[in-house]
Coordinates of N, CA and C in Angstrom, one line a residue:
Chain A
X1079 N 0.9 -1.2 0.0 CA 0.0 0.0 0.0 C 0.9 1.2 0.0
X1080 N 0.6 2.2 -0.9 CA 1.5 3.3 -1.0 C 0.8 4.6 -0.4
X1081 N -0.2 4.5 0.4 CA -0.9 5.6 1.0 C -0.1 6.2 2.1
X1082 N -0.6 7.2 2.8 CA 0.0 7.7 4.0 C -0.1 6.8 5.2
X1083 N 0.9 6.5 5.8 CA 0.9 5.6 6.9 C 1.3 6.3 8.2
X1084 N 0.7 5.9 9.3 CA 0.9 6.5 10.6 C 1.2 5.4 11.7
X1085 N 2.0 5.8 12.6 CA 2.4 4.9 13.6 C 2.7 5.5 15.0
X1086 N 2.3 5.0 16.1 CA 1.3 3.9 16.2 C -0.1 4.3 15.9
X1087 N -1.0 3.3 15.8 CA -2.4 3.6 15.5 C -3.1 4.0 16.8
X1088 N -2.6 3.4 17.9 CA -3.2 3.8 19.2 C -2.2 3.9 20.2
X1089 N -2.3 4.9 21.1 CA -1.4 5.1 22.2 C -2.2 5.5 23.4
X1090 N -1.9 4.8 24.5 CA -2.5 5.2 25.8 C -1.3 5.6 26.7
X1091 N -1.4 6.8 27.3 CA -0.2 7.2 28.0 C -0.7 7.9 29.3
X1092 N 0.1 7.9 30.3 CA -0.2 8.6 31.5 C 0.1 10.1 31.4
X1093 N -0.7 10.9 32.0 CA -0.5 12.3 32.0 C 0.9 12.7 32.4
X1094 N 1.5 13.6 31.7 CA 2.9 14.0 32.0 C 3.9 13.3 31.2
X1095 N 3.5 12.2 30.6 CA 4.5 11.5 29.7 C 4.6 12.1 28.3
X1096 N 5.7 11.8 27.7 CA 5.9 12.3 26.3 C 5.5 11.2 25.3
X1097 N 4.9 11.6 24.2 CA 4.6 10.7 23.1 C 5.1 11.2 21.8
X1098 N 5.4 10.3 20.9 CA 5.8 10.7 19.6 C 5.1 9.8 18.6
X1099 N 4.6 10.5 17.5 CA 3.9 9.8 16.4 C 4.7 10.0 15.1
X1100 N 4.6 9.0 14.3 CA 5.4 9.1 13.1 C 4.4 9.0 11.9
X1101 N 4.7 9.8 10.8 CA 4.0 9.7 9.6 C 4.9 9.6 8.4
X1102 N 4.5 8.6 7.6 CA 5.2 8.4 6.3 C 4.3 8.8 5.2
X1103 N 4.6 9.9 4.5 CA 3.6 10.4 3.4 C 3.7 9.5 2.2
X1104 N 2.8 9.8 1.3 CA 2.8 9.2 0.0 C 4.2 9.5 -0.7
X1105 N 4.8 8.5 -1.3 CA 6.1 8.7 -1.8 C 6.1 9.9 -2.8
X1106 N 7.1 10.7 -2.7 CA 7.3 11.9 -3.6 C 6.4 13.0 -3.2
X1107 N 5.5 12.9 -2.3 CA 4.8 14.1 -1.8 C 5.6 15.0 -1.1
X1108 N 5.6 16.3 -1.5 CA 6.6 17.2 -0.8 C 5.9 18.0 0.3
X1109 N 4.6 17.9 0.4 CA 3.9 18.6 1.5 C 3.3 17.6 2.5
X1110 N 3.5 17.9 3.7 CA 3.0 17.0 4.8 C 2.3 17.9 5.8
X1111 N 1.1 17.4 6.2 CA 0.3 18.2 7.1 C 0.0 17.3 8.4
X1112 N -0.1 18.0 9.5 CA -0.7 17.4 10.7 C -1.9 18.1 11.1
X1113 N -2.9 17.3 11.5 CA -4.2 17.8 11.9 C -4.5 17.0 13.2
X1114 N -5.5 17.6 14.0 CA -6.0 16.9 15.2 C -7.5 16.9 15.0
X1115 N -8.1 15.8 15.4 CA -9.5 15.6 15.4 C -10.0 15.0 16.7
X1116 N -11.0 15.6 17.2 CA -11.7 15.1 18.5 C -13.1 14.6 18.0
X1117 N -13.7 13.8 18.9 CA -15.0 13.2 18.6 C -16.0 14.3 18.3
X1118 N -16.7 14.1 17.1 CA -17.8 15.1 16.8 C -17.3 16.3 16.1
X1119 N -16.0 16.4 15.9 CA -15.4 17.7 15.3 C -14.7 17.3 14.0
X1120 N -14.5 18.3 13.2 CA -13.7 18.1 12.0 C -12.2 18.2 12.3
X1121 N -11.4 17.8 11.4 CA -9.9 17.9 11.6 C -9.6 19.4 11.8
X1122 N -8.7 19.7 12.7 CA -8.2 21.0 13.0 C -6.7 21.1 12.6
X1123 N -6.3 22.1 11.8 CA -4.9 22.2 11.3 C -4.0 22.5 12.5
X1124 N -2.9 21.8 12.4 CA -1.8 22.0 13.4 C -0.5 22.6 12.8
X1125 N 0.0 22.0 11.7 CA 1.1 22.5 11.1 C 1.3 21.8 9.7
X1126 N 2.2 22.4 8.9 CA 2.5 21.7 7.7 C 4.0 22.0 7.2
X1127 N 4.5 21.1 6.5 CA 5.9 21.2 6.0 C 5.9 21.1 4.4
X1128 N 6.8 21.9 3.9 CA 7.1 21.7 2.5 C 8.6 21.2 2.4
X1129 N 8.7 20.0 2.0 CA 10.0 19.3 2.1 C 10.4 19.3 3.6
X1130 N 11.5 19.8 4.0 CA 11.9 19.7 5.4 C 11.5 21.0 6.1
X1131 N 11.0 22.0 5.4 CA 10.8 23.3 6.1 C 9.4 23.3 6.7
X1132 N 9.3 23.7 7.9 CA 8.0 23.8 8.6 C 7.5 25.3 8.2
X1133 N 6.5 25.4 7.4 CA 6.1 26.7 6.9 C 4.9 27.4 7.7
X1134 N 4.2 26.6 8.4 CA 3.1 27.2 9.1 C 2.7 26.4 10.3
X1135 N 2.4 27.1 11.4 CA 2.0 26.4 12.6 C 0.8 27.1 13.2
X1136 N -0.2 26.3 13.6 CA -1.4 26.9 14.1 C -1.2 27.4 15.6
X1137 N -2.0 28.3 16.0 CA -2.0 28.7 17.4 C -2.3 27.6 18.3
X1138 N -3.0 26.5 17.8 CA -3.4 25.4 18.6 C -2.1 24.6 19.0
X1139 N -1.0 24.8 18.3 CA 0.2 24.1 18.6 C 0.9 24.7 19.7
X1140 N 0.7 24.3 21.0 CA 1.4 24.9 22.1 C 2.9 24.5 22.1
X1141 N 3.6 25.1 23.1 CA 5.0 24.9 23.1 C 5.3 23.4 23.5
X1142 N 4.3 22.7 24.0 CA 4.6 21.2 24.2 C 4.6 20.4 23.0
X1143 N 4.2 20.9 21.9 CA 4.1 20.2 20.7 C 5.3 20.6 19.8
X1144 N 5.9 19.6 19.2 CA 6.9 19.9 18.2 C 6.8 18.9 17.1
X1145 N 7.1 19.4 15.9 CA 7.0 18.5 14.7 C 8.3 18.7 13.9
X1146 N 8.8 17.6 13.3 CA 10.0 17.7 12.5 C 9.7 16.8 11.2
X1147 N 10.5 17.2 10.2 CA 10.5 16.4 9.0 C 12.0 16.6 8.4
X1148 N 12.9 15.9 9.2 CA 14.3 16.2 9.0 C 14.9 16.0 7.6
X1149 N 14.4 15.0 6.9 CA 14.9 14.8 5.5 C 13.9 15.0 4.5
X1150 N 12.8 15.7 4.8 CA 11.8 15.9 3.8 C 11.0 14.7 3.4
X1151 N 11.1 13.6 4.2 CA 10.3 12.4 3.9 C 9.3 12.2 5.0
X1152 N 9.6 11.3 6.0 CA 8.8 11.0 7.1 C 8.8 12.2 8.1
X1153 N 7.8 12.3 8.9 CA 7.7 13.4 9.9 C 7.3 12.7 11.3
X1154 N 7.7 13.5 12.3 CA 7.3 13.1 13.7 C 6.6 14.2 14.3
X1155 N 5.7 13.9 15.2 CA 5.0 14.9 16.0 C 5.2 14.4 17.4
X1156 N 5.8 15.3 18.2 CA 6.0 14.9 19.7 C 5.2 15.8 20.6
X1157 N 4.6 15.2 21.5 CA 3.9 16.0 22.6 C 4.6 15.7 23.9
X1158 N 5.0 16.7 24.5 CA 5.7 16.6 25.8 C 4.7 16.9 26.9
X1159 N 5.0 16.3 28.0 CA 4.1 16.5 29.2 C 2.7 16.5 28.9
X1160 N 2.2 15.3 28.4 CA 0.8 15.2 27.9 C -0.2 15.6 29.0
X1161 N -1.3 16.1 28.5 CA -2.4 16.5 29.4 C -3.6 15.8 28.9
X1162 N -4.6 15.7 29.7 CA -5.8 14.9 29.3 C -6.5 15.6 28.1
X1163 N -6.4 16.9 27.9 CA -6.9 17.6 26.8 C -6.3 17.3 25.5
X1164 N -5.1 16.6 25.5 CA -4.4 16.2 24.3 C -5.0 15.0 23.7
X1165 N -5.9 14.3 24.4 CA -6.6 13.1 23.9 C -7.3 13.4 22.6
X1166 N -6.9 12.8 21.6 CA -7.5 13.1 20.2 C -7.0 12.1 19.2
X1167 N -7.4 12.3 18.0 CA -6.9 11.5 16.8 C -5.9 12.5 16.2
X1168 N -4.7 12.1 15.9 CA -3.7 12.9 15.2 C -3.6 12.4 13.8
X1169 N -3.9 13.3 12.9 CA -4.0 12.9 11.5 C -2.8 13.5 10.7
X1170 N -2.3 12.7 9.8 CA -1.3 13.2 8.9 C -1.8 13.1 7.5
X1171 N -1.4 14.1 6.7 CA -1.9 14.1 5.3 C -0.7 14.6 4.4
X1172 N -0.8 14.3 3.2 CA 0.3 14.7 2.3 C -0.3 15.1 0.9
X1173 N 0.5 15.9 0.2 CA 0.1 16.4 -1.1 C 1.4 16.6 -1.9
X1174 N 1.1 16.6 -3.2 CA 2.3 17.0 -4.2 C 2.0 18.4 -4.7
X1175 N 2.7 19.3 -4.1 CA 2.6 20.7 -4.4 C 3.5 21.1 -5.6
X1176 N 3.0 22.0 -6.4 CA 3.8 22.5 -7.5 C 3.5 21.8 -8.8
X1177 N 2.5 20.9 -8.8 CA 2.1 20.2 -10.0 C 0.8 20.7 -10.6
X1178 N 0.5 21.9 -10.3 CA -0.8 22.4 -10.8 C -1.9 22.1 -9.7
X1179 N -3.1 22.2 -10.2 CA -4.2 22.1 -9.3 C -4.2 20.7 -8.5
X1180 N -3.7 19.7 -9.0 CA -3.7 18.4 -8.3 C -3.0 18.5 -7.0
X1181 N -2.1 19.5 -6.9 CA -1.3 19.7 -5.6 C -2.2 20.3 -4.6
X1182 N -3.5 20.7 -4.9 CA -4.4 21.2 -3.9 C -5.2 20.2 -3.3
X1183 N -4.9 18.9 -3.4 CA -5.6 17.9 -2.8 C -4.8 17.1 -1.8
X1184 N -5.2 17.0 -0.6 CA -4.5 16.2 0.4 C -5.1 14.9 0.7
X1185 N -4.2 13.9 1.0 CA -4.6 12.6 1.2 C -4.2 12.2 2.6
X1186 N -5.2 11.6 3.4 CA -5.0 11.3 4.8 C -4.5 9.9 5.1
X1187 N -3.8 9.8 6.2 CA -3.5 8.5 6.8 C -4.6 8.1 7.7
X1188 N -4.5 7.0 8.4 CA -5.6 6.4 9.2 C -5.6 7.0 10.6
X1189 N -4.6 7.8 10.9 CA -4.6 8.6 12.1 C -4.0 7.8 13.3
X1190 N -3.6 8.5 14.3 CA -3.0 7.9 15.6 C -3.9 8.4 16.7
X1191 N -4.5 7.4 17.4 CA -5.4 7.8 18.5 C -4.5 7.9 19.7
X1192 N -4.7 9.0 20.4 CA -4.0 9.2 21.6 C -5.0 9.3 22.8
X1193 N -4.8 8.5 23.8 CA -5.7 8.7 25.1 C -4.7 8.9 26.2
X1194 N -4.9 10.0 26.9 CA -4.1 10.4 28.0 C -4.9 10.2 29.3
X1195 N -4.4 9.3 30.2 CA -5.2 8.9 31.4 C -4.5 9.5 32.6
Chain B
X485 N -10.4 34.9 9.6 CA -9.9 33.6 9.3 C -11.1 32.8 8.6
X486 N -10.6 31.9 7.7 CA -11.6 31.1 7.0 C -12.4 30.2 7.9
X487 N -13.6 30.0 7.7 CA -14.4 29.0 8.5 C -15.4 28.3 7.6
X488 N -15.8 27.1 8.0 CA -16.7 26.3 7.2 C -17.7 25.8 8.2
X489 N -19.0 25.9 7.8 CA -20.1 25.4 8.6 C -20.9 24.4 7.8
X490 N -21.4 23.4 8.5 CA -22.2 22.3 8.0 C -23.5 22.3 8.7
X491 N -24.5 22.4 8.0 CA -25.9 22.6 8.5 C -26.4 21.6 9.5
X492 N -26.1 20.4 9.2 CA -26.7 19.3 10.0 C -25.6 18.5 10.7
X493 N -25.9 18.2 12.0 CA -24.9 17.4 12.8 C -25.2 15.9 12.5
X494 N -26.4 15.5 12.4 CA -26.8 14.1 12.2 C -27.9 14.0 11.3
X495 N -27.8 13.3 10.2 CA -28.9 13.0 9.3 C -29.2 11.6 9.3
X496 N -30.5 11.2 9.4 CA -30.9 9.8 9.3 C -31.9 9.7 8.1
X497 N -31.5 8.7 7.3 CA -32.4 8.5 6.1 C -32.6 7.0 5.9
X498 N -33.7 6.7 5.1 CA -33.9 5.3 4.7 C -33.2 5.1 3.4
X499 N -32.9 3.9 3.1 CA -32.3 3.6 1.8 C -33.2 4.0 0.7
X500 N -32.6 4.5 -0.4 CA -33.2 5.1 -1.6 C -33.7 6.5 -1.5
X501 N -33.6 7.0 -0.2 CA -34.0 8.5 -0.1 C -32.9 9.4 -0.7
X502 N -33.3 10.6 -1.1 CA -32.3 11.5 -1.6 C -31.6 12.2 -0.5
X503 N -30.4 12.6 -0.8 CA -29.5 13.3 0.3 C -29.0 14.6 -0.2
X504 N -29.1 15.6 0.7 CA -28.4 16.8 0.5 C -27.8 17.3 1.8
X505 N -26.5 17.5 1.8 CA -25.8 18.0 3.0 C -25.2 19.4 2.7
X506 N -25.6 20.3 3.6 CA -25.2 21.6 3.4 C -23.8 22.0 3.8
X507 N -23.1 22.9 3.1 CA -21.8 23.4 3.5 C -21.7 24.8 3.1
X508 N -21.3 25.7 4.0 CA -21.0 27.1 3.7 C -19.7 27.5 4.2
X509 N -19.0 28.4 3.4 CA -17.7 28.8 3.9 C -17.7 30.3 3.9
X510 N -16.7 30.9 4.6 CA -16.7 32.4 4.8 C -15.9 33.2 3.9
X511 N -14.9 32.6 3.2 CA -14.0 33.4 2.4 C -14.6 33.8 1.1
X512 N -14.4 35.1 0.7 CA -15.1 35.6 -0.5 C -14.3 35.5 -1.7
X513 N -13.0 35.1 -1.7 CA -12.2 35.0 -2.9 C -12.2 33.7 -3.5
X514 N -11.2 33.4 -4.3 CA -11.1 32.1 -5.0 C -10.8 31.0 -4.0
X515 N -11.5 30.0 -4.2 CA -11.4 28.8 -3.2 C -11.4 27.5 -4.0
X516 N -10.8 26.5 -3.3 CA -10.9 25.1 -3.7 C -11.7 24.5 -2.6
X517 N -12.7 23.7 -3.1 CA -13.6 23.0 -2.2 C -13.6 21.5 -2.3
X518 N -13.8 20.9 -1.2 CA -13.7 19.5 -1.1 C -14.8 18.9 -0.2
X519 N -15.1 17.7 -0.5 CA -15.9 16.8 0.4 C -15.1 15.5 0.7
X520 N -14.9 15.3 2.0 CA -14.3 14.0 2.4 C -15.3 13.2 3.1
X521 N -15.1 11.9 3.0 CA -15.9 10.9 3.8 C -15.1 10.1 4.7
X522 N -15.6 9.8 5.8 CA -14.9 8.9 6.8 C -15.9 7.7 7.2
X523 N -15.7 6.5 6.6 CA -16.5 5.4 6.9 C -16.1 4.9 8.3
X524 N -17.0 4.2 9.0 CA -16.7 3.8 10.3 C -15.3 3.0 10.4
X525 N -14.4 3.4 11.2 CA -13.2 2.7 11.4 C -12.2 2.9 10.3
X526 N -12.5 3.9 9.4 CA -11.5 4.1 8.2 C -11.0 5.5 8.2
X527 N -10.0 5.8 7.3 CA -9.5 7.1 7.3 C -10.3 8.0 6.4
X528 N -10.0 9.3 6.4 CA -10.7 10.3 5.6 C -10.3 10.0 4.1
X529 N -11.4 10.0 3.3 CA -11.1 9.7 1.9 C -11.8 10.8 1.1
X530 N -11.1 11.2 0.0 CA -11.7 12.3 -0.9 C -12.9 11.8 -1.6
X531 N -13.9 12.5 -1.5 CA -15.2 12.2 -2.3 C -15.3 12.9 -3.6
X532 N -15.1 14.2 -3.5 CA -15.0 15.0 -4.7 C -14.4 16.3 -4.4
X533 N -14.0 17.1 -5.5 CA -13.4 18.4 -5.3 C -13.8 19.4 -6.4
X534 N -13.7 20.6 -6.1 CA -14.0 21.7 -7.1 C -12.8 22.6 -7.1
X535 N -12.2 22.9 -8.3 CA -11.2 23.8 -8.4 C -11.7 25.1 -9.2
X536 N -12.3 24.7 -10.4 CA -12.7 25.8 -11.3 C -13.6 25.1 -12.3
X537 N -14.2 26.0 -13.2 CA -15.0 25.5 -14.3 C -16.4 25.1 -13.9
X538 N -17.0 24.0 -14.4 CA -18.3 23.6 -14.2 C -18.6 23.5 -12.7
X539 N -19.6 24.4 -12.2 CA -19.8 24.4 -10.7 C -20.5 23.0 -10.2
X540 N -20.9 22.2 -11.1 CA -21.5 20.9 -10.7 C -20.4 19.9 -10.9
X541 N -20.0 19.3 -9.8 CA -18.9 18.3 -9.9 C -19.4 17.0 -9.5
X542 N -18.9 16.0 -10.1 CA -19.3 14.6 -9.8 C -18.1 13.9 -9.1
X543 N -18.5 13.1 -8.1 CA -17.5 12.4 -7.4 C -17.7 10.9 -7.5
X544 N -17.0 10.2 -6.5 CA -17.2 8.7 -6.5 C -18.5 8.3 -5.9
X545 N -18.9 7.1 -6.2 CA -20.1 6.5 -5.6 C -21.4 7.2 -5.8
X546 N -21.5 7.9 -6.9 CA -22.7 8.6 -7.2 C -23.0 10.0 -6.5
X547 N -22.0 10.4 -5.8 CA -22.2 11.7 -5.2 C -21.8 12.9 -6.2
X548 N -22.4 14.0 -5.9 CA -22.1 15.2 -6.7 C -22.3 16.4 -5.7
X549 N -21.7 17.5 -6.1 CA -21.8 18.7 -5.3 C -21.9 20.0 -6.2
X550 N -22.6 21.0 -5.8 CA -22.7 22.2 -6.6 C -22.1 23.4 -5.9
X551 N -21.3 24.1 -6.6 CA -20.7 25.3 -6.0 C -21.5 26.5 -6.4
X552 N -22.1 27.2 -5.4 CA -22.8 28.4 -5.7 C -22.1 29.5 -5.1
X553 N -21.3 30.3 -5.9 CA -20.4 31.3 -5.4 C -21.2 32.4 -4.7
X554 N -22.3 32.8 -5.2 CA -23.1 33.9 -4.6 C -23.6 33.5 -3.2
X555 N -23.7 32.3 -2.9 CA -24.2 31.8 -1.6 C -23.1 31.2 -0.7
X556 N -21.9 31.2 -1.2 CA -20.7 30.6 -0.5 C -21.0 29.2 -0.1
X557 N -21.7 28.5 -1.0 CA -22.1 27.2 -0.6 C -21.5 26.1 -1.5
X558 N -21.4 24.9 -1.0 CA -20.9 23.7 -1.8 C -21.6 22.5 -1.2
X559 N -22.9 22.4 -1.5 CA -23.7 21.3 -0.9 C -23.5 20.0 -1.7
X560 N -23.5 18.9 -0.9 CA -23.3 17.6 -1.4 C -24.6 16.9 -1.6
X561 N -24.8 16.2 -2.7 CA -26.1 15.5 -3.0 C -25.8 14.1 -3.6
X562 N -26.9 13.3 -3.3 CA -26.9 11.9 -3.9 C -28.3 11.6 -4.0
X563 N -28.7 11.2 -5.3 CA -30.2 11.0 -5.5 C -30.8 9.8 -4.7
X564 N -30.0 8.8 -4.4 CA -30.6 7.6 -3.8 C -29.4 7.0 -2.9
X565 N -29.6 7.1 -1.6 CA -28.5 6.7 -0.7 C -28.7 5.1 -0.4
X566 N -27.5 4.5 -0.1 CA -27.5 3.2 0.3 C -27.0 3.0 1.7
X567 N -27.3 1.8 2.3 CA -26.8 1.6 3.6 C -25.3 1.8 3.8
X568 N -24.6 1.4 2.7 CA -23.1 1.6 2.8 C -22.6 3.1 2.8
X569 N -23.5 4.0 2.5 CA -23.2 5.4 2.6 C -23.1 5.9 4.1
X570 N -23.5 5.1 5.0 CA -23.4 5.5 6.4 C -22.0 5.8 6.7
X571 N -21.8 7.1 7.2 CA -20.4 7.6 7.4 C -20.5 9.0 7.9
X572 N -19.4 9.6 8.1 CA -19.3 11.0 8.5 C -18.7 11.8 7.3
X573 N -19.3 12.9 7.0 CA -19.0 13.7 5.8 C -18.5 15.1 6.2
X574 N -17.3 15.4 5.7 CA -16.6 16.6 6.0 C -16.5 17.5 4.8
X575 N -16.9 18.8 4.9 CA -16.6 19.7 3.8 C -15.3 20.5 4.2
X576 N -14.5 20.8 3.2 CA -13.3 21.5 3.5 C -13.0 22.6 2.4
X577 N -12.3 23.6 2.8 CA -12.1 24.7 1.8 C -10.6 25.1 1.9
X578 N -10.0 25.5 0.8 CA -8.6 26.0 0.8 C -8.7 27.2 -0.1
X579 N -8.2 28.3 0.4 CA -8.2 29.5 -0.4 C -6.7 29.6 -1.0
X580 N -6.7 30.5 -2.0 CA -5.4 30.6 -2.8 C -4.3 31.3 -2.0
X581 N -4.6 31.9 -0.8 CA -3.6 32.6 -0.1 C -3.0 31.7 1.1
X582 N -4.0 31.1 1.7 CA -3.6 30.2 2.8 C -3.1 28.9 2.3
X583 N -2.3 28.2 3.0 CA -1.9 26.9 2.6 C -2.4 25.7 3.3
X584 N -3.3 26.0 4.3 CA -3.9 24.9 5.0 C -5.3 24.7 4.6
X585 N -5.8 23.6 4.9 CA -7.3 23.2 4.5 C -8.1 23.4 5.8
X586 N -9.2 24.1 5.7 CA -10.1 24.3 6.8 C -11.3 23.3 6.6
X587 N -11.6 22.6 7.7 CA -12.6 21.6 7.6 C -13.9 22.1 8.4
X588 N -15.0 21.7 8.0 CA -16.2 21.9 8.8 C -16.3 20.8 9.9
X589 N -17.3 20.9 10.7 CA -17.4 20.0 11.9 C -17.9 18.6 11.5
X590 N -18.4 18.5 10.3 CA -18.8 17.1 9.9 C -20.3 17.0 10.0
X591 N -20.9 16.1 9.2 CA -22.3 15.6 9.3 C -22.3 14.1 9.3
X592 N -22.9 13.6 10.4 CA -23.0 12.1 10.5 C -24.2 11.7 9.7
X593 N -24.1 10.8 8.8 CA -25.2 10.2 8.0 C -25.4 8.8 8.4
X594 N -26.6 8.5 8.8 CA -27.0 7.1 9.1 C -28.1 6.7 8.1
X595 N -27.9 5.6 7.4 CA -28.8 5.1 6.4 C -29.4 3.9 7.0
X596 N -30.7 3.9 7.1 CA -31.4 2.7 7.7 C -31.7 1.7 6.6
X597 N -31.4 0.4 6.7 CA -31.7 -0.5 5.7 C -33.2 -0.8 5.5

């Protein structure tokens, strides 16, 4: 399967612990997005990368959140000192920017569920 | 900031009924519009998209959507729903200046067999 893959699919952690999620985008996609989704809500934008450069961050992304895409391929999203309010689905998506209108479409992975207890 | 609203939180239909899900966005300039679907236990999948041209766009599985610029709307339609259409539907918009996609809160569709 050559879609967007995310790992782990589920994570249960104690409050105060750090967690890290990994996203592997569709091969050759140069843009990578992170979204957060809670039950009954639509995805909320967190941040996105073009290649290895982080170009935009939402105000939702507190100082405890950090994302990287060191080689312009996979990305990691780390949450430090987790809080119960961080419990959500963390979605990764990718697109191929710069190829005309088709670059305006993003494709999602299956998401990583985080439960903070 | 760009925002997207979806009129209905939960829609319940019987099989073969017609469907229309509302979507309105706030930005007045050029936009790209999308509908995504999330089937139970699955990831978000693209249903259809509008970039330019014919305001009536057709997507997969018999869905279509109409872009009405004067109403800032992009409503999703299907003439006859099936039980397998039970899912959550999200409208999304991207403008030409921002680089992120803004999603609506979603509409849960339940189709009764």
